[in-house]
Amino acid sequence: MAQKRVPRDRISYTSLIRSQSKSANWRRALQLINEMTSANVNIQPDAMCYSTAISVCASAGRWQESLALLSRLNKVDKVDAVAYNSVLQACAVSGEWRAALKLISHMRQQQHQQNQEEEQKQHQPEQQQQQHQQQHQQHQPEQQKHHPRSQQQPQNKQTQRKPLVDGYSYASVISACDRAGQWAEIWPLLELMQADG
């Protein structure tokens, strides 16, 4: 009986990459990512593929490889907190405090930009609702314009994304500084963590 051939698609590759986690086989994970983009396969890795490979490299303490994958991910999709924190953890294990400080600074900038985008999206429905109410009132009799039940309250059902920077992020950077003996860098981080809430 002929064996069923496993299709070469994004899902299969992601599963293969994930299977390298237990043994922390980061070389094989990178090989699979590069194989996907080769001329023979020509499959563009998505955010899940890259995040999974980053996690494998991070579990092996390969911070440089994790950071390189993060850069590649950033070119095809937005980087989430899981991918960022995986790289920070790799930096913590290796004591790479400079890379960790640089990365968390970038994360805080991205977080600020994300907050601004969400605030703008939150105000857009409110403005549209107000314009709709004004147009609706213009076509209503005068006695209905001031009726309480005719006023519709704007609803905000926007769901906020998970913050990029959290306590786990700061703990990883602090661990990297502590491992490298850079204790002077820890107090400013604690102040930033307290300011971010």
XYZ file of N, CA, C and O in Angstrom:
788
model
N 0.846 -1.191 0.000
C 0.000 0.000 0.000
C 0.876 1.234 0.000
O 1.775 1.369 0.841
N 0.630 2.150 -0.939
C 1.455 3.351 -1.052
C 1.167 4.309 0.094
O 0.022 4.486 0.504
N 2.229 4.916 0.635
C 2.070 5.869 1.720
C 1.583 7.208 1.185
O 1.966 7.631 0.100
N 0.724 7.835 1.973
C 0.194 9.134 1.589
C 1.261 10.202 1.796
O 1.848 10.305 2.873
N 1.512 10.982 0.768
C 2.562 11.994 0.837
C 2.056 13.236 1.566
O 0.965 13.724 1.293
N 2.864 13.703 2.510
C 2.503 14.908 3.263
C 2.696 16.119 2.364
O 3.767 16.317 1.786
N 1.670 16.961 2.212
C 1.800 18.125 1.327
C 2.784 19.151 1.880
O 2.896 19.330 3.093
N 3.482 19.789 0.979
C 4.401 20.860 1.380
C 3.635 22.175 1.388
O 3.515 22.853 0.375
N 3.112 22.531 2.533
C 2.415 23.800 2.668
C 2.839 24.461 3.977
O 3.643 23.927 4.745
N 2.282 25.626 4.224
C 2.670 26.411 5.390
C 2.351 25.673 6.691
O 3.122 25.724 7.660
N 1.209 25.023 6.728
C 0.787 24.314 7.944
C 1.751 23.175 8.263
O 2.153 22.981 9.423
N 2.135 22.427 7.250
C 3.054 21.301 7.460
C 4.411 21.782 7.957
O 4.998 21.195 8.881
N 4.900 22.849 7.347
C 6.198 23.383 7.769
C 6.145 23.925 9.198
O 7.082 23.740 9.984
N 5.059 24.596 9.530
C 4.927 25.112 10.893
C 4.926 23.977 11.904
O 5.548 24.078 12.976
N 4.255 22.894 11.580
C 4.229 21.720 12.462
C 5.620 21.110 12.608
O 6.031 20.711 13.709
N 6.349 21.051 11.498
C 7.713 20.509 11.542
C 8.631 21.385 12.393
O 9.454 20.880 13.165
N 8.482 22.689 12.241
C 9.300 23.613 13.036
C 8.963 23.482 14.509
O 9.850 23.460 15.373
N 7.671 23.382 14.816
C 7.249 23.250 16.208
C 7.778 21.963 16.832
O 8.057 21.914 18.041
N 7.917 20.930 16.031
C 8.399 19.647 16.547
C 9.859 19.717 16.995
O 10.338 18.816 17.698
N 10.556 20.778 16.620
C 11.960 20.933 17.023
C 12.102 21.559 18.410
O 13.203 21.673 18.930
N 10.973 21.961 18.992
C 11.012 22.680 20.272
C 11.546 21.815 21.408
O 12.353 22.265 22.234
N 11.086 20.558 21.482
C 11.465 19.698 22.600
C 12.968 19.481 22.671
O 13.556 19.464 23.755
N 13.588 19.325 21.518
C 15.038 19.095 21.481
C 15.825 20.387 21.280
O 17.058 20.350 21.217
N 15.098 21.515 21.181
C 15.729 22.820 20.938
C 16.664 22.762 19.736
O 17.758 23.343 19.736
N 16.212 22.081 18.699
C 17.016 21.901 17.481
C 16.869 23.143 16.601
O 16.157 23.136 15.594
N 17.574 24.196 16.986
C 17.434 25.476 16.299
C 17.990 25.425 14.879
O 17.494 26.117 13.985
N 19.014 24.612 14.659
C 19.580 24.497 13.305
C 18.543 23.946 12.324
O 18.416 24.424 11.203
N 17.815 22.928 12.755
C 16.789 22.327 11.909
C 15.636 23.318 11.670
O 15.089 23.388 10.560
N 15.293 24.090 12.705
C 14.228 25.090 12.562
C 14.608 26.146 11.516
O 13.792 26.511 10.658
N 15.854 26.606 11.569
C 16.325 27.578 10.579
C 16.376 26.960 9.191
O 16.047 27.614 8.189
N 16.791 25.703 9.136
C 16.865 25.002 7.852
C 15.478 24.924 7.207
O 15.332 25.120 5.988
N 14.468 24.653 8.007
C 13.101 24.561 7.484
C 12.590 25.912 6.997
O 11.927 25.999 5.955
N 12.921 26.976 7.731
C 12.523 28.330 7.307
C 13.177 28.670 5.972
O 12.517 29.181 5.047
N 14.468 28.387 5.867
C 15.184 28.681 4.616
C 14.703 27.791 3.467
O 14.680 28.221 2.308
N 14.326 26.570 3.803
C 13.822 25.656 2.779
C 12.505 26.163 2.190
O 12.245 26.024 0.996
N 11.676 26.764 3.052
C 10.393 27.293 2.589
C 10.581 28.364 1.520
O 9.821 28.442 0.547
N 11.592 29.200 1.695
C 11.814 30.317 0.769
C 12.700 29.943 -0.410
O 13.020 30.802 -1.240
N 13.117 28.679 -0.475
C 13.971 28.250 -1.583
C 13.165 28.169 -2.876
O 11.925 28.159 -2.876
N 13.882 28.086 -3.987
C 13.229 28.059 -5.299
C 12.400 26.794 -5.483
O 11.378 26.796 -6.181
N 12.825 25.696 -4.861
C 12.108 24.434 -5.017
C 10.741 24.427 -4.328
O 9.807 23.776 -4.789
N 10.634 25.159 -3.210
C 9.388 25.161 -2.429
C 8.601 26.448 -2.661
O 7.427 26.437 -2.988
N 9.289 27.582 -2.467
C 8.698 28.907 -2.715
C 7.402 29.131 -1.936
O 6.350 29.445 -2.493
N 7.489 28.985 -0.615
C 6.369 29.287 0.281
C 6.824 30.393 1.232
O 7.832 30.238 1.929
N 6.090 31.486 1.271
C 6.449 32.587 2.152
C 6.034 32.270 3.583
O 4.854 32.089 3.865
N 6.997 32.172 4.515
C 6.625 31.931 5.913
C 5.762 33.069 6.450
O 6.004 34.239 6.157
N 4.758 32.721 7.237
C 3.913 33.741 7.834
C 4.349 33.995 9.274
O 5.373 33.477 9.737
N 3.560 34.796 9.984
C 3.917 35.173 11.354
C 4.015 33.949 12.263
O 4.890 33.878 13.128
N 3.133 32.973 12.064
C 3.161 31.765 12.895
C 4.441 30.967 12.676
O 5.053 30.479 13.632
N 4.865 30.837 11.417
C 6.107 30.119 11.115
C 7.301 30.770 11.792
O 8.109 30.102 12.449
N 7.410 32.089 11.607
C 8.546 32.811 12.180
C 8.511 32.777 13.710
O 9.544 32.566 14.360
N 7.337 32.987 14.296
C 7.232 32.985 15.754
C 7.616 31.635 16.341
O 8.272 31.556 17.389
N 7.211 30.567 15.652
C 7.561 29.221 16.114
C 9.067 28.984 16.032
O 9.678 28.440 16.968
N 9.680 29.412 14.938
C 11.133 29.267 14.776
C 11.883 30.116 15.797
O 12.918 29.694 16.336
N 11.368 31.308 16.062
C 11.984 32.182 17.077
C 11.954 31.508 18.437
O 12.933 31.538 19.185
N 10.827 30.877 18.756
C 10.695 30.188 20.040
C 11.699 29.047 20.165
O 12.289 28.845 21.236
N 11.907 28.312 19.076
C 12.882 27.208 19.094
C 14.289 27.744 19.332
O 15.045 27.222 20.159
N 14.650 28.798 18.593
C 15.992 29.384 18.754
C 16.164 29.980 20.149
O 17.234 29.861 20.756
N 15.116 30.601 20.650
C 15.183 31.222 21.980
C 15.362 30.176 23.067
O 16.117 30.379 24.027
N 14.689 29.039 22.917
C 14.819 27.981 23.917
C 16.231 27.404 23.956
O 16.648 26.833 24.964
N 16.961 27.588 22.855
C 18.351 27.132 22.799
C 19.323 28.255 23.163
O 20.545 28.055 23.112
N 18.775 29.428 23.505
C 19.622 30.558 23.876
C 20.302 31.221 22.696
O 21.270 31.971 22.881
N 19.816 30.987 21.494
C 20.415 31.550 20.276
C 19.787 32.910 20.002
O 18.892 33.065 19.180
N 20.276 33.913 20.716
C 19.653 35.237 20.636
C 19.891 35.903 19.288
O 19.009 36.627 18.787
N 21.062 35.700 18.683
C 21.345 36.324 17.394
C 20.428 35.780 16.298
O 19.895 36.530 15.481
N 20.258 34.462 16.296
C 19.359 33.852 15.318
C 17.912 34.276 15.566
O 17.157 34.516 14.613
N 17.537 34.374 16.845
C 16.188 34.815 17.180
C 15.938 36.235 16.699
O 14.875 36.552 16.142
N 16.937 37.090 16.899
C 16.819 38.485 16.490
C 16.751 38.616 14.968
O 15.998 39.446 14.431
N 17.513 37.783 14.264
C 17.490 37.804 12.800
C 16.121 37.367 12.275
O 15.588 37.955 11.322
N 15.535 36.347 12.895
C 14.201 35.900 12.504
C 13.150 36.962 12.810
O 12.192 37.141 12.052
N 13.340 37.657 13.912
C 12.416 38.734 14.271
C 12.424 39.833 13.215
O 11.379 40.383 12.859
N 13.617 40.142 12.715
C 13.748 41.146 11.660
C 13.039 40.697 10.383
O 12.375 41.492 9.712
N 13.155 39.415 10.067
C 12.486 38.882 8.877
C 10.970 38.884 9.051
O 10.217 39.184 8.111
N 10.517 38.557 10.249
C 9.083 38.583 10.542
C 8.517 39.988 10.401
O 7.420 40.182 9.866
N 9.274 40.967 10.868
C 8.815 42.358 10.836
C 8.590 42.859 9.408
O 7.844 43.820 9.188
N 9.211 42.201 8.433
C 9.065 42.611 7.034
C 7.780 42.075 6.398
O 7.341 42.603 5.381
N 7.209 41.025 7.000
C 6.018 40.411 6.403
C 4.760 40.601 7.245
O 3.641 40.484 6.734
N 4.923 40.906 8.536
C 3.751 41.043 9.395
C 4.135 41.791 10.668
O 5.317 41.989 10.944
N 3.123 42.188 11.442
C 3.382 42.843 12.712
C 3.860 41.820 13.733
O 3.337 40.713 13.812
N 4.834 42.220 14.517
C 5.402 41.334 15.532
C 4.557 41.437 16.795
O 4.223 42.532 17.247
N 4.194 40.301 17.374
C 3.382 40.321 18.589
C 4.263 40.175 19.827
O 5.478 40.000 19.746
N 3.616 40.248 20.987
C 4.340 40.205 22.253
C 5.045 38.869 22.464
O 6.121 38.823 23.069
N 4.460 37.783 21.970
C 5.053 36.458 22.164
C 6.416 36.372 21.480
O 7.395 35.889 22.068
N 6.484 36.843 20.240
C 7.755 36.800 19.499
C 8.799 37.704 20.156
O 9.966 37.311 20.318
N 8.387 38.914 20.528
C 9.316 39.835 21.190
C 9.871 39.230 22.479
O 11.082 39.254 22.733
N 8.975 38.699 23.302
C 9.401 38.167 24.594
C 10.270 36.920 24.451
O 11.125 36.649 25.301
N 10.061 36.156 23.383
C 10.923 34.995 23.143
C 12.359 35.433 22.887
O 13.311 34.831 23.402
N 12.512 36.498 22.098
C 13.851 37.023 21.818
C 14.474 37.589 23.086
O 15.668 37.381 23.363
N 13.684 38.303 23.881
C 14.193 38.860 25.137
C 14.647 37.746 26.081
O 15.647 37.895 26.786
N 13.909 36.640 26.093
C 14.293 35.519 26.938
C 15.626 34.924 26.489
O 16.461 34.550 27.319
N 15.816 34.863 25.172
C 17.095 34.366 24.653
C 18.235 35.291 25.062
O 19.331 34.831 25.407
N 17.984 36.596 25.035
C 18.991 37.572 25.476
C 19.274 37.425 26.961
O 20.428 37.555 27.407
N 18.239 37.129 27.743
C 18.412 36.961 29.187
C 19.286 35.761 29.492
O 20.192 35.824 30.339
N 19.036 34.650 28.808
C 19.819 33.429 29.031
C 21.287 33.642 28.668
O 22.197 33.131 29.339
N 21.520 34.438 27.616
C 22.885 34.673 27.135
C 23.556 35.871 27.802
O 24.738 36.123 27.560
N 22.795 36.623 28.600
C 23.365 37.813 29.233
C 23.634 38.937 28.254
O 24.482 39.803 28.505
N 22.914 38.963 27.138
C 23.105 40.005 26.121
C 22.263 41.224 26.478
O 21.186 41.457 25.925
N 22.768 42.002 27.411
C 21.994 43.106 27.956
C 21.837 44.261 26.974
O 20.808 44.937 26.954
N 22.861 44.510 26.134
C 22.753 45.599 25.167
C 21.633 45.332 24.160
O 20.833 46.220 23.853
N 21.617 44.111 23.632
C 20.569 43.746 22.667
C 19.194 43.795 23.324
O 18.213 44.231 22.705
N 19.111 43.367 24.589
C 17.836 43.375 25.307
C 17.342 44.800 25.534
O 16.157 45.096 25.340
N 18.240 45.697 25.935
C 17.862 47.104 26.149
C 17.407 47.760 24.853
O 16.426 48.514 24.833
N 18.117 47.483 23.785
C 17.757 48.055 22.487
C 16.395 47.549 22.028
O 15.573 48.318 21.508
N 16.146 46.260 22.248
C 14.891 45.676 21.800
C 13.703 46.191 22.601
O 12.659 46.529 22.022
N 13.849 46.300 23.913
C 12.711 46.759 24.711
C 12.427 48.243 24.452
O 11.282 48.692 24.534
N 13.464 49.001 24.106
C 13.248 50.392 23.715
C 12.413 50.460 22.432
O 11.491 51.273 22.313
N 12.741 49.585 21.489
C 11.964 49.510 20.253
C 10.531 49.060 20.537
O 9.576 49.598 19.951
N 10.378 48.102 21.435
C 9.047 47.621 21.798
C 8.192 48.725 22.398
O 6.997 48.830 22.103
N 8.790 49.561 23.242
C 8.045 50.662 23.870
C 7.610 51.684 22.822
O 6.514 52.249 22.910
N 8.458 51.922 21.821
C 8.076 52.827 20.732
C 6.912 52.246 19.930
O 5.968 52.963 19.579
N 6.993 50.946 19.645
C 5.910 50.284 18.921
C 4.621 50.283 19.730
O 3.524 50.435 19.183
N 4.751 50.117 21.050
C 3.584 50.144 21.933
C 2.909 51.507 21.911
O 1.677 51.614 21.863
N 3.722 52.559 21.931
C 3.190 53.922 21.877
C 2.433 54.154 20.570
O 1.338 54.737 20.559
N 3.015 53.689 19.479
C 2.365 53.833 18.172
C 1.067 53.022 18.122
O 0.051 53.483 17.587
N 1.095 51.832 18.680
C -0.096 50.979 18.711
C -1.211 51.633 19.520
O -2.382 51.597 19.117
N -0.864 52.245 20.648
C -1.860 52.920 21.475
C -2.498 54.088 20.730
O -3.711 54.328 20.849
N -1.680 54.822 19.982
C -2.209 55.942 19.202
C -3.174 55.462 18.127
O -4.227 56.078 17.906
N -2.815 54.363 17.452
C -3.682 53.815 16.402
C -5.013 53.347 16.986
O -6.074 53.572 16.393
N -4.968 52.700 18.149
C -6.195 52.212 18.771
C -7.061 53.378 19.247
O -8.295 53.304 19.186
N -6.421 54.445 19.715
C -7.179 55.618 20.152
C -7.892 56.280 18.976
O -9.043 56.706 19.086
N -7.210 56.343 17.835
C -7.825 56.908 16.642
C -9.000 56.058 16.174
O -10.056 56.584 15.801
N -8.833 54.736 16.194
C -9.917 53.847 15.791
C -11.108 53.946 16.745
O -12.260 53.797 16.344
N -10.806 54.213 18.010
C -11.863 54.328 19.007
C -12.698 55.584 18.792
O -13.902 55.587 19.012
N -12.055 56.666 18.341
C -12.767 57.929 18.148
C -13.548 57.962 16.840
O -14.534 58.686 16.725
N -13.115 57.198 15.858
C -13.799 57.224 14.562
C -15.262 56.814 14.651
O -16.137 57.519 14.129
N -15.613 55.686 15.323
C -17.039 55.334 15.427
C -17.852 56.384 16.177
O -19.018 56.616 15.855
N -17.243 57.030 17.192
C -17.948 58.054 17.948
C -18.277 59.251 17.059
O -19.378 59.802 17.115
N -17.303 59.651 16.230
C -17.539 60.775 15.333
C -18.602 60.430 14.292
O -19.459 61.256 13.966
N -18.549 59.216 13.771
C -19.545 58.790 12.797
C -20.930 58.727 13.421
O -21.929 59.081 12.788
N -20.998 58.282 14.689
C -22.271 58.200 15.387
C -22.849 59.594 15.603
O -24.055 59.808 15.450
N -22.003 60.552 15.945
C -22.465 61.922 16.151
C -22.986 62.526 14.853
O -24.012 63.206 14.845
N -22.281 62.290 13.761
C -22.740 62.794 12.470
C -24.069 62.167 12.078
O -24.959 62.844 11.552
N -24.221 60.876 12.357
C -25.468 60.193 12.040
C -26.621 60.759 12.864
O -27.743 60.948 12.360
N -26.375 61.049 14.139
C -27.407 61.618 14.996
C -27.826 62.995 14.514
O -29.016 63.327 14.511
N -26.847 63.805 14.112
C -27.164 65.147 13.619
C -28.017 65.089 12.359
O -28.984 65.830 12.209
N -27.656 64.192 11.441
C -28.430 64.048 10.210
C -29.835 63.518 10.508
O -30.808 63.933 9.891
N -29.928 62.612 11.468
C -31.214 62.014 11.811
C -32.133 63.051 12.459
O -33.343 63.087 12.194
N -31.549 63.908 13.311
C -32.346 64.905 14.009
C -32.885 65.971 13.064
O -33.935 66.554 13.310
N -32.171 66.225 12.001
C -32.612 67.229 11.040
C -33.915 66.831 10.350
O -34.665 67.677 9.882
N -34.184 65.524 10.301
C -35.381 65.021 9.641
C -36.466 64.623 10.642
O -37.502 64.088 10.260
N -36.256 64.902 11.929
C -37.235 64.568 12.951
C -38.085 65.783 13.294
O -37.613 66.928 13.192
N -39.321 65.570 13.744
C -40.116 66.681 14.281
C -39.432 67.268 15.503
O -38.689 66.595 16.208
N -39.719 68.536 15.744
C -39.056 69.256 16.837
C -39.296 68.587 18.172
O -38.422 68.546 19.037
N -40.466 68.010 18.385
C -40.794 67.408 19.673
C -40.025 66.118 19.931
O -39.865 65.696 21.069
N -39.540 65.474 18.843
C -38.796 64.231 19.026
C -37.296 64.442 19.177
O -36.585 63.557 19.607
N -36.836 65.641 18.785
C -35.390 65.884 18.832
C -34.853 65.857 20.251
O -33.706 65.506 20.480
N -35.699 66.275 21.210
C -35.227 66.376 22.595
C -35.761 65.241 23.450
O -35.655 65.278 24.655
N -36.383 64.239 22.800
C -36.881 63.092 23.552
C -35.710 62.210 23.969
O -34.878 61.866 23.149
N -35.624 61.821 25.248
C -34.472 61.029 25.722
C -34.271 59.737 24.949
O -33.155 59.306 24.731
N -35.380 59.104 24.546
C -35.240 57.814 23.906
C -34.756 57.915 22.460
O -34.376 56.924 21.854
N -34.822 59.118 21.919
C -34.374 59.286 20.530
C -32.877 59.433 20.421
O -32.319 59.396 19.341
N -32.218 59.646 21.559
C -30.770 59.810 21.564
C -30.106 58.447 21.685
O -30.363 57.716 22.642
N -29.279 58.114 20.748
C -28.564 56.841 20.783
C -27.164 57.069 21.318
O -26.437 57.925 20.827
N -26.816 56.313 22.310
C -25.490 56.429 22.900
C -24.476 55.707 22.037
O -24.712 54.580 21.614
N -23.323 56.345 21.758
C -22.289 55.664 20.967
C -21.770 54.454 21.704
O -21.540 54.494 22.904
N -21.594 53.396 20.974
C -21.088 52.161 21.556
C -19.673 51.914 21.093
O -19.349 52.108 19.926
N -18.861 51.509 22.005
C -17.471 51.214 21.681
C -17.194 49.750 21.971
O -17.120 49.334 23.117
N -17.090 48.976 20.904
C -16.833 47.550 21.055
C -15.444 47.185 20.558
O -15.177 46.050 20.208
N -14.561 48.194 20.523
C -13.202 47.926 20.065
C -12.482 47.061 21.095
O -12.481 47.328 22.291
N -11.860 46.009 20.647
C -11.086 45.144 21.528
C -9.611 45.527 21.442
O -9.068 45.683 20.354
N -9.009 45.706 22.588
C -7.616 46.110 22.629
C -6.704 44.903 22.460
O -6.972 43.819 22.988
N -5.631 45.113 21.704
C -4.658 44.058 21.521
C -3.804 43.917 22.764
O -3.686 44.833 23.563
N -3.191 42.746 22.900
C -2.329 42.496 24.045
C -1.135 43.443 23.998
O -0.530 43.630 22.947
N -0.803 44.085 25.125
C 0.339 45.005 25.136
C 1.626 44.303 24.710
O 1.853 43.136 25.029
N 2.464 45.036 23.985
C 3.738 44.459 23.551
C 4.711 44.341 24.711
O 5.507 43.410 24.785
N 4.674 45.316 25.620
C 5.602 45.337 26.754
C 4.825 45.014 28.032
O 3.831 45.676 28.339
N 5.270 44.009 28.746
C 4.618 43.641 30.000
C 5.686 43.321 31.048
O 6.884 43.529 30.830
N 5.244 42.818 32.179
C 6.178 42.503 33.250
C 7.186 41.440 32.861
O 8.347 41.471 33.291
N 6.749 40.507 32.030
C 7.652 39.451 31.555
C 8.774 40.048 30.712
O 9.924 39.602 30.797
N 8.438 41.066 29.911
C 9.447 41.718 29.070
C 10.526 42.355 29.937
O 11.730 42.157 29.705
N 10.084 43.132 30.923
C 11.047 43.798 31.802
C 11.860 42.792 32.608
O 13.058 42.985 32.826
N 11.227 41.708 33.050
C 11.940 40.695 33.833
C 13.072 40.069 33.018
O 14.161 39.808 33.548
N 12.824 39.859 31.724
C 13.859 39.275 30.867
C 15.040 40.227 30.692
O 16.202 39.814 30.734
N 14.731 41.509 30.480
C 15.806 42.495 30.298
C 16.598 42.657 31.594
O 17.836 42.733 31.577
N 15.895 42.712 32.715
C 16.562 42.820 34.013
C 17.448 41.603 34.254
O 18.578 41.720 34.762
N 16.962 40.429 33.873
C 17.752 39.206 34.024
C 19.016 39.254 33.172
O 20.098 38.825 33.613
N 18.897 39.793 31.948
C 20.066 39.915 31.067
C 21.099 40.856 31.670
O 22.309 40.573 31.650
N 20.638 41.982 32.228
C 21.550 42.944 32.856
C 22.200 42.353 34.094
O 23.400 42.554 34.355
N 21.419 41.636 34.881
C 21.935 41.021 36.100
C 22.985 39.963 35.779
O 24.034 39.884 36.420
N 22.716 39.162 34.752
C 23.651 38.100 34.369
C 24.982 38.683 33.870
O 26.041 38.083 34.060
N 24.887 39.870 33.224
C 26.099 40.505 32.699
C 26.754 41.437 33.723
O 27.778 42.066 33.416
N 26.169 41.530 34.909
C 26.737 42.398 35.942
C 26.488 43.883 35.705
O 27.182 44.727 36.283
N 25.508 44.201 34.898
C 25.177 45.601 34.597
C 24.050 46.078 35.517
O 22.944 46.388 35.090
N 24.365 46.158 36.825
C 23.330 46.480 37.810
C 22.874 47.930 37.721
O 21.755 48.242 38.130
N 23.711 48.815 37.196
C 23.313 50.221 37.064
C 22.164 50.393 36.073
O 21.455 51.396 36.109
N 21.992 49.427 35.183
C 20.924 49.507 34.187
C 19.580 49.030 34.741
O 18.540 49.270 34.114
N 19.613 48.382 35.898
C 18.393 47.763 36.421
C 17.431 48.793 37.001
O 16.214 48.730 36.770
N 17.949 49.774 37.751
C 17.057 50.750 38.401
C 16.239 51.559 37.401
O 15.024 51.734 37.603
N 16.844 52.060 36.314
C 16.021 52.748 35.309
C 14.936 51.855 34.714
O 13.831 52.335 34.410
N 15.237 50.570 34.569
C 14.238 49.641 34.050
C 13.071 49.475 35.019
O 11.904 49.416 34.601
N 13.381 49.416 36.293
C 12.334 49.305 37.307
C 11.439 50.550 37.307
O 10.215 50.447 37.484
N 12.063 51.716 37.103
C 11.284 52.948 37.037
C 10.371 52.980 35.810
O 9.226 53.400 35.893
N 10.908 52.503 34.681
C 10.094 52.432 33.464
C 8.939 51.456 33.630
O 7.813 51.732 33.207
N 9.220 50.331 34.249
C 8.184 49.322 34.475
C 7.073 49.873 35.360
O 5.889 49.636 35.101
N 7.452 50.631 36.386
C 6.459 51.228 37.266
C 5.650 52.299 36.528
O 4.423 52.416 36.715
N 6.332 53.070 35.664
C 5.641 54.119 34.907
C 4.665 53.529 33.897
O 3.578 54.074 33.666
N 5.035 52.398 33.304
C 4.158 51.740 32.325
C 2.984 51.027 32.980
O 2.021 50.651 32.313
N 3.096 50.833 34.293
C 2.010 50.174 34.993
C 2.002 48.695 34.803
O 0.958 48.059 34.921
